[in-house]
Coordinates of C-alpha atoms in Angstrom, one line a residue:
Chain A
X1 CA 1.6 12.4 35.1
X2 CA 0.3 12.0 38.6
X3 CA 2.8 14.5 39.7
X4 CA 1.2 17.1 37.4
X5 CA 4.0 17.3 34.9
X6 CA 1.9 16.0 32.0
X7 CA -1.9 16.1 31.8
X8 CA -4.2 13.5 30.2
X9 CA -5.4 16.2 27.9
X10 CA -1.9 16.8 26.6
X11 CA -1.3 13.1 26.3
X12 CA -4.5 12.6 24.3
X13 CA -3.6 15.5 22.0
X14 CA -0.2 14.0 21.5
X15 CA -1.7 10.7 20.4
X16 CA -4.3 12.3 18.2
X17 CA -1.6 14.2 16.4
X18 CA 0.4 11.0 15.9
X19 CA -2.7 9.1 14.7
X20 CA -3.3 11.8 12.1
X21 CA 0.3 11.8 10.9
X22 CA 0.2 8.0 10.7
X23 CA -3.1 7.7 8.8
X24 CA -1.3 5.8 6.0
X25 CA -0.9 2.8 8.4
X26 CA -4.7 2.4 8.3
X27 CA -4.6 1.2 11.9
X28 CA -7.8 3.0 13.1
X29 CA -11.3 2.5 11.7
X30 CA -12.6 5.4 13.7
X31 CA -10.9 7.9 16.1
X32 CA -13.0 9.1 19.0
X33 CA -11.1 12.5 19.0
X34 CA -13.6 14.9 20.7
X35 CA -14.8 12.3 23.1
X36 CA -11.3 11.3 24.2
X37 CA -10.4 15.0 24.7
X38 CA -13.4 15.5 26.9
X39 CA -12.8 12.3 28.8
X40 CA -9.1 13.3 29.4
X41 CA -10.2 16.6 31.0
X42 CA -12.5 14.6 33.3
X43 CA -9.7 12.3 34.3
X44 CA -7.4 15.3 34.8
X45 CA -9.9 16.7 37.2
X46 CA -10.1 13.4 39.1
X47 CA -6.3 13.3 39.3
X48 CA -6.3 16.8 40.8
X49 CA -9.0 15.7 43.3
X50 CA -7.1 12.5 43.9
X51 CA -10.2 10.4 43.1
X52 CA -8.8 8.8 40.0
X53 CA -8.9 5.1 39.1
X54 CA -5.9 2.8 38.5
X55 CA -5.8 3.4 34.8
X56 CA -6.0 7.2 34.9
X57 CA -3.7 8.4 32.1
X58 CA -3.8 5.2 30.1
X59 CA -5.0 5.8 26.5
X60 CA -6.4 2.6 24.9
X61 CA -7.4 1.5 21.5
X62 CA -9.9 -1.3 21.0
X63 CA -10.2 -3.8 18.2
X64 CA -13.3 -3.4 16.0
X65 CA -14.9 -6.5 17.5
X66 CA -15.4 -5.2 21.1
X67 CA -18.8 -3.5 21.9
X68 CA -18.6 0.0 23.3
X69 CA -22.1 1.5 23.8
X70 CA -23.0 4.3 21.5
X71 CA -20.0 3.7 19.2
X72 CA -19.8 2.1 15.8
X73 CA -18.8 -1.6 15.6
X74 CA -18.3 -3.5 12.3
X75 CA -15.7 -6.3 12.8
X76 CA -14.2 -4.7 9.7
X77 CA -17.1 -6.2 7.7
X78 CA -19.5 -4.6 5.3
X79 CA -22.3 -6.7 6.9
X80 CA -22.2 -4.5 10.0
X81 CA -21.9 -1.2 8.2
X82 CA -23.6 1.5 10.2
X83 CA -24.0 -0.7 13.3
X84 CA -23.9 1.0 16.7
X85 CA -23.3 -1.0 19.9
X86 CA -26.2 -1.0 22.3
X87 CA -24.0 -2.0 25.3
X88 CA -20.4 -2.1 26.4
X89 CA -18.3 -5.3 26.7
X90 CA -17.7 -6.4 30.3
X91 CA -14.0 -6.4 30.0
X92 CA -14.0 -2.9 28.5
X93 CA -16.4 -1.6 31.1
X94 CA -14.0 -2.7 33.9
X95 CA -11.2 -0.7 32.2
X96 CA -13.5 2.4 31.8
X97 CA -14.4 2.1 35.5
X98 CA -10.7 2.6 36.3
X99 CA -10.5 5.7 34.1
X100 CA -9.0 4.3 30.9
X101 CA -9.5 6.7 28.0
X102 CA -10.6 5.1 24.7
X103 CA -9.1 6.8 21.7
X104 CA -10.6 4.8 18.9
X105 CA -11.4 1.4 17.3
X106 CA -8.9 -0.4 15.3
X107 CA -9.0 -2.3 12.0
X108 CA -8.7 -6.1 11.8
X109 CA -9.3 -9.0 9.6
X110 CA -13.0 -9.3 8.9
X111 CA -14.6 -11.1 11.9
X112 CA -11.1 -11.7 13.2
X113 CA -10.5 -14.3 10.4
X114 CA -7.0 -14.0 9.0
X115 CA -3.4 -13.5 9.9
X116 CA -2.5 -10.3 8.0
X117 CA -5.2 -7.7 8.5
X118 CA -5.7 -7.6 4.7
X119 CA -9.2 -9.2 4.9
X120 CA -10.8 -5.9 6.0
X121 CA -13.5 -3.9 4.3
X122 CA -11.4 -0.8 5.1
X123 CA -8.4 -2.0 3.1
X124 CA -5.1 -3.5 4.5
X125 CA -3.4 -2.3 7.6
X126 CA 0.4 -1.6 7.2
X127 CA 3.2 -2.5 9.5
X128 CA 4.8 0.6 11.1
X129 CA 8.3 -1.0 11.0
X130 CA 8.0 -1.6 7.3
X131 CA 4.9 -0.3 5.5
X132 CA 5.3 -2.7 2.7
X133 CA 4.7 -5.5 5.1
X134 CA 1.6 -6.7 7.0
X135 CA 1.2 -6.0 10.7
X136 CA -0.1 -9.6 11.2
X137 CA -3.6 -10.4 12.2
X138 CA -6.3 -10.5 13.0
X139 CA -5.6 -7.7 15.6
X140 CA -3.3 -6.0 13.1
X141 CA -4.6 -2.4 13.6
X142 CA -4.3 -2.9 17.4
X143 CA -0.6 -4.1 17.3
X144 CA 0.4 -1.5 14.6
X145 CA -1.1 1.3 16.7
X146 CA 0.8 0.2 19.9
X147 CA 4.1 -0.2 17.9
X148 CA 3.8 3.1 16.2
X149 CA 3.0 4.9 19.5
X150 CA -0.6 5.9 18.6
X151 CA -1.9 4.7 22.0
X152 CA -0.4 3.2 25.2
X153 CA -2.0 -0.2 24.7
X154 CA -4.8 -2.0 22.7
X155 CA -7.4 -4.6 23.4
X156 CA -7.4 -7.3 20.8
X157 CA -9.0 -10.7 20.6
X158 CA -7.3 -14.1 20.1
X159 CA -9.0 -17.1 18.7
X160 CA -5.9 -18.8 17.2
X161 CA -3.1 -16.3 17.7
X162 CA -4.8 -13.0 16.7
X163 CA -3.2 -11.1 19.6
X164 CA 0.2 -12.8 19.8
X165 CA 1.1 -13.1 16.1
X166 CA 0.5 -9.4 15.3
X167 CA 2.4 -8.5 18.5
X168 CA 5.2 -10.6 17.1
X169 CA 5.2 -8.9 13.7
X170 CA 5.1 -5.4 15.3
X171 CA 7.6 -6.0 18.1
X172 CA 5.3 -5.6 21.0
X173 CA 3.8 -7.7 23.8
X174 CA 0.7 -9.8 23.3
X175 CA -1.1 -11.9 25.9
X176 CA -3.8 -14.5 25.4
X177 CA -5.3 -15.3 28.8
X178 CA -6.5 -18.7 29.9
X179 CA -9.9 -19.5 28.3
X180 CA -12.5 -18.1 30.7
X181 CA -10.1 -15.7 32.4
X182 CA -11.7 -12.7 30.7
X183 CA -15.4 -12.3 30.0
X184 CA -16.4 -12.6 26.4
X185 CA -19.6 -10.7 26.9
X186 CA -19.7 -8.0 24.3
X187 CA -17.0 -9.5 22.1
X188 CA -18.3 -10.4 18.6
X189 CA -18.1 -14.2 18.5
X190 CA -15.9 -15.9 15.9
X191 CA -15.4 -19.4 17.6
X192 CA -16.8 -19.2 21.1
X193 CA -14.8 -22.1 22.6
X194 CA -11.5 -20.4 21.5
X195 CA -12.1 -16.6 21.7
X196 CA -10.4 -14.6 24.4
X197 CA -9.8 -10.8 24.8
X198 CA -6.2 -10.0 25.4
X199 CA -4.0 -6.9 25.8
X200 CA -1.3 -5.7 23.3
X201 CA 1.2 -3.6 25.1
X202 CA 4.8 -2.2 25.2
X203 CA 5.6 -3.7 28.6
X204 CA 4.8 -6.6 30.8
X205 CA 3.6 -4.1 33.5
X206 CA 0.9 -2.8 31.2
X207 CA -0.2 -6.3 30.3
X208 CA -0.3 -7.3 34.0
X209 CA -2.3 -4.3 35.0
X210 CA -4.8 -4.5 32.2
X211 CA -5.4 -8.2 32.8
X212 CA -5.7 -7.7 36.5
X213 CA -8.6 -5.3 35.9
X214 CA -10.3 -7.1 33.1
X215 CA -10.2 -10.6 34.5
X216 CA -12.7 -12.3 36.7
X217 CA -16.1 -13.9 36.8
X218 CA -18.9 -12.1 34.9
X219 CA -22.4 -13.6 35.2
X220 CA -23.2 -12.6 31.7
X221 CA -20.6 -15.0 30.3
X222 CA -21.2 -18.4 31.8
X223 CA -17.8 -19.7 30.6
X224 CA -16.0 -16.9 32.5
X225 CA -14.0 -18.4 35.4
X226 CA -14.7 -17.9 39.1
X227 CA -11.1 -18.6 40.0
X228 CA -9.8 -15.6 42.0
X229 CA -7.9 -13.0 40.0
X230 CA -4.2 -12.7 41.2
X231 CA -2.5 -9.4 41.7
X232 CA -0.5 -9.8 38.5
X233 CA 1.2 -6.4 38.7
X234 CA 2.4 -6.7 42.3
X235 CA 3.6 -10.3 41.6
X236 CA 5.8 -9.2 38.7
X237 CA 8.8 -8.4 40.9
X238 CA 8.2 -10.9 43.6
X239 CA 8.7 -14.0 41.5
X240 CA 10.5 -12.7 38.4
X241 CA 13.8 -14.3 39.3
X242 CA 12.5 -17.7 40.2
X243 CA 14.2 -20.4 38.1
X244 CA 11.7 -22.2 35.9
X245 CA 11.5 -25.5 34.1
X246 CA 11.0 -24.8 30.4
X247 CA 10.3 -27.3 27.7
X248 CA 10.8 -26.3 24.1
X249 CA 9.2 -28.1 21.2
X250 CA 11.9 -30.0 19.3
X251 CA 9.7 -30.4 16.3
X252 CA 9.1 -26.7 16.2
X253 CA 12.8 -25.8 16.0
X254 CA 13.5 -28.5 13.4
X255 CA 10.5 -27.6 11.3
X256 CA 11.6 -26.9 7.7
X257 CA 9.2 -24.0 7.5
X258 CA 10.9 -22.1 10.3
X259 CA 12.8 -18.9 9.2
X260 CA 16.6 -19.4 9.7
X261 CA 16.9 -16.2 11.7
X262 CA 14.0 -17.1 14.0
X263 CA 15.6 -20.5 14.5
X264 CA 19.0 -19.0 15.3
X265 CA 17.4 -16.7 17.9
X266 CA 15.5 -19.5 19.4
X267 CA 18.7 -21.6 19.9
X268 CA 20.5 -18.5 21.2
X269 CA 17.7 -17.8 23.7
X270 CA 17.7 -21.4 25.0
X271 CA 21.4 -20.9 25.9
X272 CA 20.7 -17.5 27.5
X273 CA 17.9 -19.0 29.6
X274 CA 20.1 -21.8 30.8
X275 CA 22.9 -19.3 31.7
X276 CA 20.3 -17.3 33.6
X277 CA 19.6 -20.4 35.8
X278 CA 16.5 -21.9 34.1
X279 CA 16.3 -25.5 33.3
X280 CA 15.5 -25.9 29.6
X281 CA 14.9 -29.2 27.8
X282 CA 13.6 -30.4 24.5
X283 CA 10.2 -32.0 24.6
X284 CA 8.2 -33.9 22.0
X285 CA 4.7 -33.1 20.9
X286 CA 3.7 -35.7 18.4
X287 CA 0.3 -34.1 17.7
X288 CA 2.0 -30.9 16.3
X289 CA 1.0 -31.6 12.7
X290 CA -2.7 -32.0 13.7
X291 CA -3.0 -28.7 15.5
X292 CA -3.9 -26.5 12.6
X293 CA -6.3 -29.0 10.8
X294 CA -8.1 -29.6 14.1
X295 CA -8.3 -25.8 14.8
X296 CA -9.8 -25.1 11.3
X297 CA -12.5 -27.8 11.6
X298 CA -13.6 -26.6 15.0
X299 CA -13.4 -22.9 14.5
X300 CA -15.0 -22.8 11.0
X301 CA -17.8 -25.0 12.4
X302 CA -18.4 -22.6 15.3
X303 CA -18.0 -19.6 13.0
X304 CA -20.6 -20.9 10.6
X305 CA -23.1 -21.1 13.5
X306 CA -22.1 -17.8 15.1
X307 CA -22.2 -15.9 11.8
X308 CA -25.7 -17.1 10.9
X309 CA -27.1 -14.2 13.0
X310 CA -26.0 -11.8 10.2
X311 CA -29.1 -12.2 8.1
X312 CA -29.9 -8.6 7.0
X313 CA -33.0 -8.5 9.2
X314 CA -32.2 -6.9 12.5
X315 CA -29.1 -5.0 11.8
X316 CA -26.4 -4.5 9.2
X317 CA -26.4 -4.7 5.5
X318 CA -29.6 -5.6 3.6
X319 CA -29.7 -6.1 -0.1
X320 CA -31.8 -3.9 -2.3
X321 CA -32.8 -6.6 -4.7
X322 CA -34.7 -9.3 -2.9
X323 CA -38.3 -10.1 -3.4
X324 CA -38.6 -12.9 -0.9
X325 CA -37.1 -13.8 2.4
X326 CA -34.7 -16.6 1.5
X327 CA -33.4 -14.5 -1.3
X328 CA -33.0 -11.6 1.1
X329 CA -30.8 -13.7 3.5
X330 CA -28.7 -15.0 0.7
X331 CA -28.2 -11.8 -1.2
X332 CA -27.5 -9.7 1.9
X333 CA -24.9 -12.2 3.1
X334 CA -23.3 -12.7 -0.3
X335 CA -23.0 -9.0 -1.0
X336 CA -21.5 -8.1 2.4
X337 CA -19.2 -10.9 3.6
X338 CA -15.7 -11.0 2.2
X339 CA -14.0 -13.9 0.5
X340 CA -12.2 -15.4 3.5
X341 CA -15.3 -15.2 5.7
X342 CA -17.3 -17.0 3.0
X343 CA -14.7 -19.7 2.6
X344 CA -14.7 -20.4 6.3
X345 CA -18.5 -20.3 6.6
X346 CA -18.7 -22.9 3.7
X347 CA -16.1 -25.2 5.3
X348 CA -17.8 -24.8 8.7
X349 CA -21.2 -25.6 7.2
X350 CA -19.7 -28.7 5.6
X351 CA -18.0 -30.1 8.7
X352 CA -21.2 -29.7 10.6
X353 CA -23.5 -31.0 7.9
X354 CA -25.5 -34.3 8.1
X355 CA -23.4 -37.1 6.8
X356 CA -20.0 -35.4 7.4
X357 CA -20.2 -34.1 10.9
X358 CA -19.1 -37.4 12.5
X359 CA -16.0 -37.8 10.3
X360 CA -15.0 -34.1 10.6
X361 CA -16.4 -32.2 13.5
X362 CA -16.7 -35.0 16.0
X363 CA -13.3 -36.4 15.0
X364 CA -11.8 -32.9 15.6
X365 CA -13.4 -32.7 19.0
X366 CA -11.8 -36.0 19.9
X367 CA -8.4 -34.9 18.7
X368 CA -8.9 -31.7 20.7
X369 CA -9.2 -33.8 23.9
X370 CA -6.0 -35.6 23.0
X371 CA -4.3 -32.3 22.4
X372 CA -5.5 -31.0 25.8
X373 CA -4.4 -34.1 27.6
X374 CA -1.0 -34.3 25.9
X375 CA -0.5 -30.6 26.8
X376 CA -1.5 -31.1 30.4
X377 CA 1.0 -34.0 30.6
X378 CA 3.8 -31.6 29.5
X379 CA 2.8 -29.1 32.1
X380 CA 3.2 -31.8 34.8
X381 CA 6.9 -31.6 34.2
X382 CA 7.4 -28.1 32.9
X383 CA 6.3 -24.6 34.0
X384 CA 6.5 -23.1 30.6
X385 CA 6.5 -24.2 27.0
X386 CA 8.7 -22.3 24.5
X387 CA 8.1 -22.0 20.8
X388 CA 8.4 -19.2 18.2
X389 CA 5.2 -17.2 18.0
X390 CA 5.2 -17.5 14.2
X391 CA 7.4 -19.3 11.8
X392 CA 8.6 -16.1 10.2
X393 CA 8.6 -12.3 10.6
X394 CA 6.0 -10.2 8.8
X395 CA 5.2 -11.0 5.2
X396 CA 4.9 -8.5 2.4
X397 CA 1.4 -7.2 1.6
X398 CA -0.4 -9.6 -0.8
X399 CA 2.1 -12.4 -0.3
X400 CA -0.3 -15.0 1.2
X401 CA -3.7 -13.4 0.8
X402 CA -4.7 -15.8 -2.1
X403 CA -3.3 -18.9 -0.5
X404 CA -5.5 -19.9 2.4
X405 CA -3.3 -22.9 3.3
X406 CA -0.1 -20.9 3.5
X407 CA -1.9 -18.5 5.8
X408 CA -3.2 -21.3 7.9
X409 CA 0.2 -22.9 8.4
X410 CA 1.5 -19.6 9.9
X411 CA -0.8 -20.3 12.9
X412 CA 0.9 -23.6 13.8
X413 CA 2.5 -22.4 17.1
X414 CA -0.3 -20.1 18.3
X415 CA -3.4 -22.3 17.8
X416 CA -2.1 -24.8 20.4
X417 CA -2.9 -22.5 23.4
X418 CA -6.5 -21.9 22.1
X419 CA -7.1 -25.6 21.4
X420 CA -6.0 -26.5 24.9
X421 CA -7.2 -23.4 26.6
X422 CA -3.9 -22.4 28.2
X423 CA -2.5 -18.8 28.5
X424 CA 0.3 -17.7 26.3
X425 CA 2.4 -14.6 25.7
X426 CA 4.4 -13.3 22.8
X427 CA 7.5 -11.4 23.7
X428 CA 9.5 -9.1 21.3
X429 CA 12.7 -11.1 21.6
X430 CA 14.0 -11.1 18.1
X431 CA 14.9 -9.0 15.2
X432 CA 16.2 -9.9 11.8
X433 CA 19.2 -8.4 10.1
X434 CA 16.7 -6.2 8.1
X435 CA 15.3 -4.9 11.4
X436 CA 12.0 -6.9 11.3
X437 CA 10.9 -7.8 14.8
X438 CA 9.6 -11.3 15.7
X439 CA 8.3 -12.7 18.9
X440 CA 9.0 -15.8 21.0
X441 CA 6.1 -17.4 22.7
X442 CA 5.7 -18.9 26.2
X443 CA 2.7 -20.9 27.1
X444 CA 1.8 -21.6 30.8
X445 CA -0.5 -23.7 32.9
X446 CA -4.2 -22.8 33.3
X447 CA -4.7 -19.6 35.2
X448 CA -0.9 -19.1 35.7
X449 CA -0.8 -15.8 33.9
X450 CA 1.1 -14.6 37.0
X451 CA 3.9 -17.0 36.3
X452 CA 4.0 -16.1 32.6
X453 CA 4.0 -12.4 33.3
X454 CA 6.6 -12.5 36.1
X455 CA 8.9 -14.7 34.0
X456 CA 8.5 -12.4 31.1
X457 CA 9.3 -9.4 33.3
X458 CA 12.4 -11.1 34.6
X459 CA 13.6 -11.9 31.1
X460 CA 14.0 -8.2 30.4
X461 CA 17.0 -8.3 32.7
X462 CA 18.2 -11.8 32.1
X463 CA 18.4 -12.0 28.3
X464 CA 19.1 -9.8 25.4
X465 CA 16.0 -7.9 24.3
X466 CA 16.9 -6.7 20.9
X467 CA 13.9 -4.6 20.2
X468 CA 13.9 -1.0 21.4
X469 CA 10.9 1.0 20.8
X470 CA 12.5 3.4 18.5
X471 CA 9.2 4.4 17.0
X472 CA 8.0 6.0 20.2
Chain B
X1 CA -13.4 -36.4 -0.6
X2 CA -14.0 -34.5 -3.8
X3 CA -15.9 -31.3 -4.0
X4 CA -18.5 -31.4 -6.7
X5 CA -20.7 -28.6 -8.0
X6 CA -23.6 -30.3 -6.3
X7 CA -21.9 -30.4 -2.9
X8 CA -20.8 -26.8 -3.2
X9 CA -24.3 -25.8 -4.2
X10 CA -25.8 -27.6 -1.3
X11 CA -23.4 -26.1 1.3
X12 CA -24.0 -22.6 -0.1
X13 CA -27.7 -23.1 0.3
X14 CA -27.3 -24.3 3.9
X15 CA -25.0 -21.4 4.7
X16 CA -27.4 -18.9 3.0
X17 CA -24.8 -17.8 0.5
X18 CA -25.0 -17.5 -3.3
X19 CA -22.0 -18.4 -5.5
X20 CA -21.8 -16.3 -8.6
X21 CA -21.0 -18.3 -11.7
X22 CA -17.7 -16.5 -12.3
X23 CA -16.4 -17.3 -8.7
X24 CA -17.5 -20.9 -8.7
X25 CA -14.4 -22.6 -10.0
X26 CA -12.0 -20.6 -7.8
X27 CA -14.1 -21.3 -4.8
X28 CA -14.3 -25.0 -5.6
X29 CA -10.6 -25.1 -5.8
X30 CA -10.1 -23.3 -2.5
X31 CA -12.7 -25.5 -0.8
X32 CA -11.0 -28.6 -2.1
X33 CA -7.6 -27.4 -0.9
X34 CA -9.0 -26.6 2.6
X35 CA -10.7 -29.9 2.8
X36 CA -7.6 -31.8 1.7
X37 CA -5.7 -30.0 4.4
X38 CA -8.1 -30.8 7.2
X39 CA -8.5 -34.4 6.0
X40 CA -5.1 -35.0 7.7
X41 CA -7.1 -35.4 10.9
X42 CA -8.5 -38.7 9.7
X43 CA -5.1 -40.3 10.3
X44 CA -5.5 -39.9 14.1
X45 CA -6.6 -43.0 16.0
X46 CA -9.4 -41.6 18.3
X47 CA -10.9 -44.9 19.3
X48 CA -12.1 -44.7 22.9
X49 CA -11.7 -40.9 23.1
X50 CA -14.6 -38.8 24.1
X51 CA -15.2 -35.6 22.1
X52 CA -14.2 -32.5 24.1
X53 CA -17.2 -30.2 24.0
X54 CA -16.7 -27.8 26.9
X55 CA -13.4 -26.1 27.3
X56 CA -14.4 -24.2 30.4
X57 CA -13.8 -25.8 33.8
X58 CA -16.7 -24.0 35.4
X59 CA -19.6 -26.0 36.7
X60 CA -23.0 -25.2 35.2
X61 CA -24.7 -22.6 37.3
X62 CA -28.4 -22.1 37.3
X63 CA -30.0 -18.8 37.8
X64 CA -33.5 -17.4 38.0
X65 CA -35.0 -16.9 34.6
X66 CA -34.9 -13.1 34.8
X67 CA -34.0 -10.7 32.1
X68 CA -30.9 -8.7 33.0
X69 CA -30.3 -6.5 30.0
X70 CA -33.2 -4.3 29.3
X71 CA -33.2 -2.7 25.9
X72 CA -36.0 -0.4 24.9
X73 CA -37.8 -1.2 21.7
X74 CA -36.5 1.9 20.1
X75 CA -32.9 0.8 20.8
X76 CA -33.5 -2.6 19.4
X77 CA -34.9 -1.2 16.2
X78 CA -32.2 1.4 15.9
X79 CA -29.8 -0.7 13.9
X80 CA -32.5 -2.3 11.7
X81 CA -32.3 -1.7 7.9
X82 CA -36.1 -1.7 7.6
X83 CA -38.6 -1.2 10.5
X84 CA -41.8 0.5 11.1
X85 CA -41.3 1.7 14.6
X86 CA -42.9 -1.4 16.1
X87 CA -41.4 -4.3 14.1
X88 CA -38.6 -5.4 11.8
X89 CA -40.0 -5.4 8.2
X90 CA -39.2 -8.3 5.8
X91 CA -40.4 -9.2 2.4
X92 CA -43.7 -11.2 2.2
X93 CA -43.1 -14.7 3.4
X94 CA -46.5 -16.4 2.8
X95 CA -47.3 -16.7 -0.9
X96 CA -50.9 -16.6 -2.1

């Protein structure tokens, strides 16, 4: 593109045509067509003048939980119908400053709560590889759009796997950075001590570049880290062939809930990694069974508090039928929140309520410390921790929507990184006989996204990557 | 721990939600299932373990108490369902 063979304007038109042709996927809530065209012409002019930023020519979609000034934002919830962002999220602003073009916002599970992108007020998103199946969630629209070639990359958010699991289901890359690596300012909060913005991409290069630009201290988010940001992109090639010490969770591979094809691929991969010179060993993590319960107590508690701001007073949906204030709050919230959000708010209210908070919330905070310490111990001996991203490939639409527990258990391998705060990446390393993609996850040490990304980059040459992006 | 109508009602009130009569039984069942599921955590021996509250490794930084983001009144009111150009409007709070 920089050589003038293809213009940003042509590229944006190409994506807009594809988005229109793929409307049945329901990946986008809103397409910023005219604006993206205008923006593309501006970027083309900058390229001509050689004053362009590092992301000139990159066309990005954003999950409907990331603020973009002057644009609609709903978290795929009726309670924010008609809401318009008053400012732009810090992470997104940094990408805009480098000339990224934003093509639209993408559907997700309401308030990022779910693993299938069916809990959305816009109806379910479909998986481009098999439209009868879900794209995963909660960043399902974002992963589906990247897999279907409707944009170069997407920004999702990951509270318990919401970037990595849909990346797994759609056959693309998904990275959750270390907690604090990317500013959360301007991200609609689900569970503040878990949430991170992360890229969904078709390559490790794109993930490295987007992270490099988004990451870093932001004074508007006091949990954002002041650790220096590494040159992830440049480091990809420098360290990609370095042999690593990798631990894989024995319990994960032996778990009866693991799909046999995923298991076979995991075992095959372990051999391929050893053949490529890495040291791979089985490790134990006795707290595995407690990850998901701990995650749900803490995240629902934080969510019940975060979502109390949606009261029908200052923005969003307000009921027509309330005569007094308390009734207005209750009716507005009851009318506009979906079933899964209400269930989680109720559970969260319970675990925080007087008389129960010690037994539930405080106990979970203690278990979280044990999880973090046990994880840190593993990383004293290993550079990377290997698990499947999800126990199975994509489910059919409607398969788990009415069973909250079945949905919860699908999160078992991804919530670990959010509970402990470590970075983790899902790589498109598997495909079933039916052609359904699935991901393999690697978790790394705090702020070692460089190691994760370079290792992932090296894998493309060392092991068999079955997924080709045939949908491009 | 058993979810009773009374507990469900109390939680709904605290969460500022209403539970329509025809959804109550299903919700009670879901709530019970979720609670049974998270109850597994009670098995863990956490004696002597401090709760983990802050996941960030940043030190607390103090700054001057100055507003950084400046939104005009007009912008703030823009998304409101009911406002009079000056204030958000709500139903009467004080009863005679």
